[in-house]
PDB file of C-alpha atoms and ligand atoms in Angstrom:
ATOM      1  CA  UNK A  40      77.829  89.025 113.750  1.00 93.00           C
ATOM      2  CA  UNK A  41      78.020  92.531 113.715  1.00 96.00           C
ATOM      3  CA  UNK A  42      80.862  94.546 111.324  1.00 98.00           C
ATOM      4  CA  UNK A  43      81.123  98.422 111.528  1.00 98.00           C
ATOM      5  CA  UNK A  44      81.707 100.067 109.082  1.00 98.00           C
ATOM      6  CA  UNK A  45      83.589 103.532 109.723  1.00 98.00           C
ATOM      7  CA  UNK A  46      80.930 106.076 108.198  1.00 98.00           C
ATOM      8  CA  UNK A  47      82.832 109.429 108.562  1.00 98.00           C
ATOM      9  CA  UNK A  48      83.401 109.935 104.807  1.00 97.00           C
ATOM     10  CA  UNK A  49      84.077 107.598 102.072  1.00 97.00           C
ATOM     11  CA  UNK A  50      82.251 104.610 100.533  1.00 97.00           C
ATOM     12  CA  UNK A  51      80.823 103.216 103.567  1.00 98.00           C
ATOM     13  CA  UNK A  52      77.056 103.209 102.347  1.00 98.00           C
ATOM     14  CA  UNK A  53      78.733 100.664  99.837  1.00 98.00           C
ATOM     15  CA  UNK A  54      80.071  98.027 102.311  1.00 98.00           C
ATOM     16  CA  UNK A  55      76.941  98.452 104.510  1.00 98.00           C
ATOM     17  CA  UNK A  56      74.776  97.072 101.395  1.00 98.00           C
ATOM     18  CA  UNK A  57      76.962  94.110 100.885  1.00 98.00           C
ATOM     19  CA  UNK A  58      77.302  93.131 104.095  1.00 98.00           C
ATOM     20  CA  UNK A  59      73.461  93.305 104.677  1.00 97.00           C
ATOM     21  CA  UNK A  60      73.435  90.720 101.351  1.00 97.00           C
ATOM     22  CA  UNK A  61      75.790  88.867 103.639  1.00 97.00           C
ATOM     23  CA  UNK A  62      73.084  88.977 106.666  1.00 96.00           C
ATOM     24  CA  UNK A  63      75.463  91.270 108.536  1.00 97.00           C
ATOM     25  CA  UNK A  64      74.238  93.424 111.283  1.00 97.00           C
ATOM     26  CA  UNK A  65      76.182  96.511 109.481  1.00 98.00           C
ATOM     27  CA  UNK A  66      76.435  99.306 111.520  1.00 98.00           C
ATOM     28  CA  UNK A  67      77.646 103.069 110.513  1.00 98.00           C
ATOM     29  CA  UNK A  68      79.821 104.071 113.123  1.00 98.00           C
ATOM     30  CA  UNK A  69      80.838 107.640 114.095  1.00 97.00           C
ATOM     31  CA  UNK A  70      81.098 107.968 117.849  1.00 97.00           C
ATOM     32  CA  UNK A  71      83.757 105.570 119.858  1.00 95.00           C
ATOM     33  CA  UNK A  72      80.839 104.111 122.097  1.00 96.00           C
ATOM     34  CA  UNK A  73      79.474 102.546 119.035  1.00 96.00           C
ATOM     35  CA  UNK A  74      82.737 100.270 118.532  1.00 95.00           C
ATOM     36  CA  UNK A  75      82.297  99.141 121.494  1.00 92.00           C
ATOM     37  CA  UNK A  76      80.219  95.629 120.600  1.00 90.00           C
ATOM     38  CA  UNK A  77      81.789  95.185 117.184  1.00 97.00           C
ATOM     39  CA  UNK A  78      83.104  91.831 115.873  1.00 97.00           C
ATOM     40  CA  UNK A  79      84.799  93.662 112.920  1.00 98.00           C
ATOM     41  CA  UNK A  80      85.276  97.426 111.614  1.00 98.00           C
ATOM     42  CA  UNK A  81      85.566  97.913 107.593  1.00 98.00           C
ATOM     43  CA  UNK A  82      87.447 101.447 107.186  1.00 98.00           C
ATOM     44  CA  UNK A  83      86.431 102.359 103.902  1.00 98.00           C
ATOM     45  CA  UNK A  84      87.818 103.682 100.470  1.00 98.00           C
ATOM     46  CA  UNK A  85      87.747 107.941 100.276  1.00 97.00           C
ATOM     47  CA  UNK A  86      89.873 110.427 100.919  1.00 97.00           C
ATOM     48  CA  UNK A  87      92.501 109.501 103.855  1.00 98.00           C
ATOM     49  CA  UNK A  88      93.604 113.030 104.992  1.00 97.00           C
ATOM     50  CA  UNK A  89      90.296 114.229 105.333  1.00 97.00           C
ATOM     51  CA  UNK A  90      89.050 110.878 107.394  1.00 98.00           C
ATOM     52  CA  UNK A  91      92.246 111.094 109.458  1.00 97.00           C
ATOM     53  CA  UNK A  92      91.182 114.837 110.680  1.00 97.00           C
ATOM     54  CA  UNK A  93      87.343 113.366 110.774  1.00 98.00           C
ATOM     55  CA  UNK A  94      88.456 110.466 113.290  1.00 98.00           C
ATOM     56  CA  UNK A  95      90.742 113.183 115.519  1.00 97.00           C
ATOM     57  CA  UNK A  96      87.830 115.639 115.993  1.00 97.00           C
ATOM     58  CA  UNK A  97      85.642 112.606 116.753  1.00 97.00           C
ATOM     59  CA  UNK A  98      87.634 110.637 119.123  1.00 97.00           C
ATOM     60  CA  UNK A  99      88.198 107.153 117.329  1.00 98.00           C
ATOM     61  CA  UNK A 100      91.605 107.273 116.972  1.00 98.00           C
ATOM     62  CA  UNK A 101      92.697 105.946 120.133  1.00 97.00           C
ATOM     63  CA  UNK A 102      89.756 103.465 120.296  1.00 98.00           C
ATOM     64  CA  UNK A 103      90.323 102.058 117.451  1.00 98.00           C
ATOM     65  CA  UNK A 104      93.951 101.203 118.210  1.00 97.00           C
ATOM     66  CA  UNK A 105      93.146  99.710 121.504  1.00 97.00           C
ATOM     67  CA  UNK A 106      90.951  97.791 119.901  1.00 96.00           C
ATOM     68  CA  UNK A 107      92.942  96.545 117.227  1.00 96.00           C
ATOM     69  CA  UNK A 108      95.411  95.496 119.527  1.00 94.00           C
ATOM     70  CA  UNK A 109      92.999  93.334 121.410  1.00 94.00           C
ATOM     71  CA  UNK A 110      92.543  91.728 118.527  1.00 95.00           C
ATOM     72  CA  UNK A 111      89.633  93.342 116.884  1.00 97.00           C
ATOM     73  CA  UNK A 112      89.780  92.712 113.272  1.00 98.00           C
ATOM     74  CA  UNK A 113      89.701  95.581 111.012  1.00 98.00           C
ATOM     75  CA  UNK A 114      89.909  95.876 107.010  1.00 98.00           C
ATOM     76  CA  UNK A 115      90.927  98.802 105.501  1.00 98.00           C
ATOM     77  CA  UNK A 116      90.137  99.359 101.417  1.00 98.00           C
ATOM     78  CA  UNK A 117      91.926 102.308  99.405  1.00 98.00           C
ATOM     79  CA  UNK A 118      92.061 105.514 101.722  1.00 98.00           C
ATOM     80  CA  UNK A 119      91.459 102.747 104.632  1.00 98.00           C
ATOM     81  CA  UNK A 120      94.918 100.929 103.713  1.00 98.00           C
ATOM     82  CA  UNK A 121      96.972 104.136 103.422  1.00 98.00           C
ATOM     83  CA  UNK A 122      95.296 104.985 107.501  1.00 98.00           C
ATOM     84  CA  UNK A 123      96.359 101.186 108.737  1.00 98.00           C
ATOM     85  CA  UNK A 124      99.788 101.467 107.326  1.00 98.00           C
ATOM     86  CA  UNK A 125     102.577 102.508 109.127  1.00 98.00           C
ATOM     87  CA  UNK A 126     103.846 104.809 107.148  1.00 97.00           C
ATOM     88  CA  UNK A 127     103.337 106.658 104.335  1.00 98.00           C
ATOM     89  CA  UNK A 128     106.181 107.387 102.177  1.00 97.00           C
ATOM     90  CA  UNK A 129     105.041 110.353  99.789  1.00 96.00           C
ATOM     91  CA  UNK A 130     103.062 112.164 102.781  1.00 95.00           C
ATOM     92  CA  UNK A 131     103.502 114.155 105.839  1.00 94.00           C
ATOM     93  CA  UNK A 132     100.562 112.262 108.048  1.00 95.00           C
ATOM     94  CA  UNK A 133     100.010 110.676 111.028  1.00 95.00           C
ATOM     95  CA  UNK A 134      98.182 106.703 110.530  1.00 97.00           C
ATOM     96  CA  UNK A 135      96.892 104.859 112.718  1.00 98.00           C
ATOM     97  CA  UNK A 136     100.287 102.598 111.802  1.00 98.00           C
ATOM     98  CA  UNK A 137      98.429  99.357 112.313  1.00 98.00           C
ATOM     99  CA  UNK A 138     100.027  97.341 109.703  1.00 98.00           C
ATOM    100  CA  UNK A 139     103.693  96.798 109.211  1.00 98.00           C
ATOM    101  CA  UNK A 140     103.793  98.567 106.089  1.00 98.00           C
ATOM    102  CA  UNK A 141     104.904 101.226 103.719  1.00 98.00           C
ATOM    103  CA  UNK A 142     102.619 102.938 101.418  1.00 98.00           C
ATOM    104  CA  UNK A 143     102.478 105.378  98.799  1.00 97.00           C
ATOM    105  CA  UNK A 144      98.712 107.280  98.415  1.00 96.00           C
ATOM    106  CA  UNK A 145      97.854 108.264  94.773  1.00 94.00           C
ATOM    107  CA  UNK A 146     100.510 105.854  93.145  1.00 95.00           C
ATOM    108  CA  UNK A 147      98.981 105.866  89.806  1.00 92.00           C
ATOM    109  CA  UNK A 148      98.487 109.501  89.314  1.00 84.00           C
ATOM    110  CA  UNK A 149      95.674 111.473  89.432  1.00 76.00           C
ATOM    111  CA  UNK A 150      92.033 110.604  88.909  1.00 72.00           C
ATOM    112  CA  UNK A 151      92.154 109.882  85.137  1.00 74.00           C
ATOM    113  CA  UNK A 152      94.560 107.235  85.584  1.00 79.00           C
ATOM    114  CA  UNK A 153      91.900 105.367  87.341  1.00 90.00           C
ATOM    115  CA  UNK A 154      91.550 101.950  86.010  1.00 94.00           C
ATOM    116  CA  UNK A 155      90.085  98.510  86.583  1.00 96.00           C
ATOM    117  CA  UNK A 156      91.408  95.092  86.079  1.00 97.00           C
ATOM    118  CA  UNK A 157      90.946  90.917  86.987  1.00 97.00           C
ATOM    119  CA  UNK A 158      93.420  90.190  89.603  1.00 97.00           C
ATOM    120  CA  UNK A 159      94.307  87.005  90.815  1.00 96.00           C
ATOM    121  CA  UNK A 160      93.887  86.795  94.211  1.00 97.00           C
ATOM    122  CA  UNK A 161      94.026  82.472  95.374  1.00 96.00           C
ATOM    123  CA  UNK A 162      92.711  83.031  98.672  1.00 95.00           C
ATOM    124  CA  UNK A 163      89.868  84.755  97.757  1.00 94.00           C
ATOM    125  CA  UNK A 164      88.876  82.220  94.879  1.00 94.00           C
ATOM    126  CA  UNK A 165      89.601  80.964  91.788  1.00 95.00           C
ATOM    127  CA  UNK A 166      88.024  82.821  89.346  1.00 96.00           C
ATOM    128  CA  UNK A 167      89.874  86.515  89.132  1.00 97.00           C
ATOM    129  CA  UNK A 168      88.341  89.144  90.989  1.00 98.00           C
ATOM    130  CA  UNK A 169      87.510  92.669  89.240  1.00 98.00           C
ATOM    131  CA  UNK A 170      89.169  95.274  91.004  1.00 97.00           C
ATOM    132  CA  UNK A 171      88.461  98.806  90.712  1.00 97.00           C
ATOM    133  CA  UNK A 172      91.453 101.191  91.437  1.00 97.00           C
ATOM    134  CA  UNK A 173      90.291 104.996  92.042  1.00 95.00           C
ATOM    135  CA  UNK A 174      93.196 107.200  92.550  1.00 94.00           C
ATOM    136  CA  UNK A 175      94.841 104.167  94.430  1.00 96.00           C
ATOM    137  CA  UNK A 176      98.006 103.629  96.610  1.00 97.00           C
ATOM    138  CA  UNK A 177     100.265 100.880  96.561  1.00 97.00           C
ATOM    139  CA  UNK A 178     102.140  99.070  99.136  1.00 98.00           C
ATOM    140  CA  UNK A 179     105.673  99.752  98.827  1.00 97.00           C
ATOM    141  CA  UNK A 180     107.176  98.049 101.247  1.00 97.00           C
ATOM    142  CA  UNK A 181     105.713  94.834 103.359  1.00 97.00           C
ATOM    143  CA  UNK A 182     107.256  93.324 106.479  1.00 97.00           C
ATOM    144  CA  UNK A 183     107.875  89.840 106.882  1.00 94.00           C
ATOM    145  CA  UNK A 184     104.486  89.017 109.008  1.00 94.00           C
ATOM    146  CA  UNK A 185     102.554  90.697 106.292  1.00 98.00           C
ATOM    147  CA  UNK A 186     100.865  88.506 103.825  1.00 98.00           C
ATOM    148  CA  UNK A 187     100.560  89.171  99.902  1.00 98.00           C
ATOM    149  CA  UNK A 188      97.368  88.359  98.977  1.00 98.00           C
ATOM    150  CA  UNK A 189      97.487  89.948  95.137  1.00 98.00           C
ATOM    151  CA  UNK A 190      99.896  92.143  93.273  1.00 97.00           C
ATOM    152  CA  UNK A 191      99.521  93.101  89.790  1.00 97.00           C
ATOM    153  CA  UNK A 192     101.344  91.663  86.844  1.00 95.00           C
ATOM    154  CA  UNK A 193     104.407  94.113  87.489  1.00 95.00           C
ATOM    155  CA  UNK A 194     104.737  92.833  90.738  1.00 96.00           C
ATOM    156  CA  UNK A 195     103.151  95.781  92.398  1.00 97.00           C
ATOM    157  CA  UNK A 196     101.199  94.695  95.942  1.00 98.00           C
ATOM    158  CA  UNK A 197      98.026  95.239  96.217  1.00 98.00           C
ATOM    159  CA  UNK A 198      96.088  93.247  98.583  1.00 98.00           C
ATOM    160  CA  UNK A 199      97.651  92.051 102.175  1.00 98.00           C
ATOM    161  CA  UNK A 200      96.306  90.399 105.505  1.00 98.00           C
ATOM    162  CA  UNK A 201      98.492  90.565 108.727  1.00 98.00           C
ATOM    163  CA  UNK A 202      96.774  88.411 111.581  1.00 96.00           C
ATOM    164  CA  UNK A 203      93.593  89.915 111.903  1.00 97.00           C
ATOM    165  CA  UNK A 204      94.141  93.114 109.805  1.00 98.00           C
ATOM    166  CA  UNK A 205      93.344  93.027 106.175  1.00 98.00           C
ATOM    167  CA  UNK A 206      93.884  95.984 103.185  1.00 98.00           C
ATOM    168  CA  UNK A 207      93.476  96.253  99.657  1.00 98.00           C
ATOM    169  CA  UNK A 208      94.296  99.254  97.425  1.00 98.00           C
ATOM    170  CA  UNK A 209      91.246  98.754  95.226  1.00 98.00           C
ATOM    171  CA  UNK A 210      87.200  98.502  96.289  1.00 98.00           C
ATOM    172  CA  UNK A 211      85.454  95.442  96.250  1.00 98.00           C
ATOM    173  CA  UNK A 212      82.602  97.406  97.826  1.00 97.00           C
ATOM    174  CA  UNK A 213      81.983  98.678  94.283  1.00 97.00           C
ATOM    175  CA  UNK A 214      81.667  95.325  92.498  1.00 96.00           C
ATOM    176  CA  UNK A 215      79.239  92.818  92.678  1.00 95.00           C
ATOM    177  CA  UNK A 216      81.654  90.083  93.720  1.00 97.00           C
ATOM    178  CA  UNK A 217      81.084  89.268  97.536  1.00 97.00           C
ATOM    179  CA  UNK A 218      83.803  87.208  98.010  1.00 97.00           C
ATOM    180  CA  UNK A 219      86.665  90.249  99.350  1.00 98.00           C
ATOM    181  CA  UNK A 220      83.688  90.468 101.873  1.00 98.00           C
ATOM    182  CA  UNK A 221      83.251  86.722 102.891  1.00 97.00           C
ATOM    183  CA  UNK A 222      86.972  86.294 103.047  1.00 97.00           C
ATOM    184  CA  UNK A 223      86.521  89.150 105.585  1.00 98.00           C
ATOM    185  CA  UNK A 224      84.143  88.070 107.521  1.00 98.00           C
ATOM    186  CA  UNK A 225      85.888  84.782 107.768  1.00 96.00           C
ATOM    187  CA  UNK A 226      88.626  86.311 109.596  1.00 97.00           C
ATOM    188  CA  UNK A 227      86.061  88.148 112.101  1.00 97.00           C
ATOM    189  CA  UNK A 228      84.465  84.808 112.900  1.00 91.00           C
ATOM    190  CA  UNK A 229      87.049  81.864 112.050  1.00 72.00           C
ATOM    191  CA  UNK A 230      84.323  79.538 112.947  1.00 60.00           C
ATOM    192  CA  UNK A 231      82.357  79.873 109.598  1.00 54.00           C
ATOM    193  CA  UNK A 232      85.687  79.493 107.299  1.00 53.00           C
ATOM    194  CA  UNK A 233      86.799  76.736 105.786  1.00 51.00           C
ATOM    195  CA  UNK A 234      90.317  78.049 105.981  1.00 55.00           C
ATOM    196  CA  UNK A 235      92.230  76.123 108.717  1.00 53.00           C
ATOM    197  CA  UNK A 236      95.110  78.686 108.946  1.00 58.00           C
ATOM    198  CA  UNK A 237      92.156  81.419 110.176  1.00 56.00           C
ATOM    199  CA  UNK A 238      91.017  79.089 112.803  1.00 49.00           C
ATOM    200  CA  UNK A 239      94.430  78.773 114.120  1.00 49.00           C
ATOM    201  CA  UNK A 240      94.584  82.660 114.496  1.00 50.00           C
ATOM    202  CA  UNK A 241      91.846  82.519 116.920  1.00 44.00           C
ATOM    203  CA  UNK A 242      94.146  81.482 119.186  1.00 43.00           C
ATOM    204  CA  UNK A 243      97.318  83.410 118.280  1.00 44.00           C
ATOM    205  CA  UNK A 244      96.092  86.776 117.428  1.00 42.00           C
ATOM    206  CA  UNK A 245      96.622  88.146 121.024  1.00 38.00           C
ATOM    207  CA  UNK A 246     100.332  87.180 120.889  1.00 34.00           C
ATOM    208  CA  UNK A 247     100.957  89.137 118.374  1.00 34.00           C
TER     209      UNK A 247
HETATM  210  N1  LIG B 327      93.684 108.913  97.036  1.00 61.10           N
HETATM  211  C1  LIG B 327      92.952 108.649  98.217  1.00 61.10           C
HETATM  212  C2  LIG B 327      93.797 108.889  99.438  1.00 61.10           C
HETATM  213  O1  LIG B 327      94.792 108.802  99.690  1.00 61.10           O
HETATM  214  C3  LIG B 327      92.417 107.241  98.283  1.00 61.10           C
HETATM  215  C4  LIG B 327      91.422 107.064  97.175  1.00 61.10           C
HETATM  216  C5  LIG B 327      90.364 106.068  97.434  1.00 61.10           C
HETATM  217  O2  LIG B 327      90.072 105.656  98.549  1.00 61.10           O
HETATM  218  N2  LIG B 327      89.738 105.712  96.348  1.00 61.10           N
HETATM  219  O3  LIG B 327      93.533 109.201 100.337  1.00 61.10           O
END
């Protein structure tokens, strides 16, 4: 299995290392030829503006749509959620609009109201998982064929999957806790899961 990782800016040395402790063929990825034998791309958690001008001047942003639309899967984490959304309501910028959603970037303030905290998120696994929210945006608005995977306690989302896409406002690359990854990588390769709804997806994801 091989997962990209978009390595333009950003915390993408961090997902590399955990999906090499996942025995992932990890690849940094910077030119659009290098997408082309990817089972997966991870766009990682930075700064989106700034890896939204980074993807123009290198090509990828056309690739990477075409290739999310033939059913490549693709998670987005932090600055990658706000460039999968569709819109984003506090900011003048052009996303990639993958996901049927509306986001607002920096929805906690600024960088001292960073903070961490155990979320529940079921699909993921039981036990809560530590998330790490730097300078994070929230998902404001979520259209029916998105799933909520977490929100916090006020209600706020923070964690969705639609088909094949998947975003979370927080970084799991900067925990120990592998599972955001596995649950991943069990949407890239529905063989290896357990969960029956992302076998069935196999099959569906192009009709969508
Ligand atoms: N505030 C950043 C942005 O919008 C995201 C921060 C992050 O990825 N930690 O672009």
């Amino acid at each position: 299995m091989r997962v990209g990782v978009l390595a333009l800016q950003g915390t993408f040395i961090e997902h590399i290392g955990i999906l090499r402790q996942l025995g992932v063929e990890a690849p940094p990825i910077r030119l659009s030829h290098e997408l082309d034998t990817l089972d997966g791309l991870i766009i990682p958690g930075g700064e989106s503006t700034t890896m939204l001008r980074l993807m123009e001047s290198f090509e990828l942003i056309q690739p990477i749509k075409e290739m999310a639309r033939d059913g490549l899967p693709i998670w987005g984490t932090c600055a990658g959620m706000v460039l999968l959304a569709k819109s984003v309501s506090n900011y003048e910028m052009e996303t990639l609009g993958l996901m049927d959603t509306k986001v607002r970037r920096n929805a906690f303030g600024s960088q001292i109201d960073s903070f961490e905290t155990d979320l529940e998120i079921p699909l993921v696994g039981e036990e809560p998982f530590h998330a790490v929210f730097i300078r994070a945006p929230i998902i404001e608005e979520a259209k029916p064929g998105v799933k909520i995977l977490s929100c916090l306690p006020d209600g706020t989302i923070v964690a969705i999957r639609q088909n094949r896409l998947l975003a979370c406002a927080f970084h799991p690359e900067f925990t120990d806790d592998l599972r955001f990854h596995s649950y991943f990588l069990n949407i890239v390769s529905p063989k290896l899961s357990h969960n029956p709804e992302d076998r069935i997806l196999r099959g569906s994801q192009l009709e969508s």
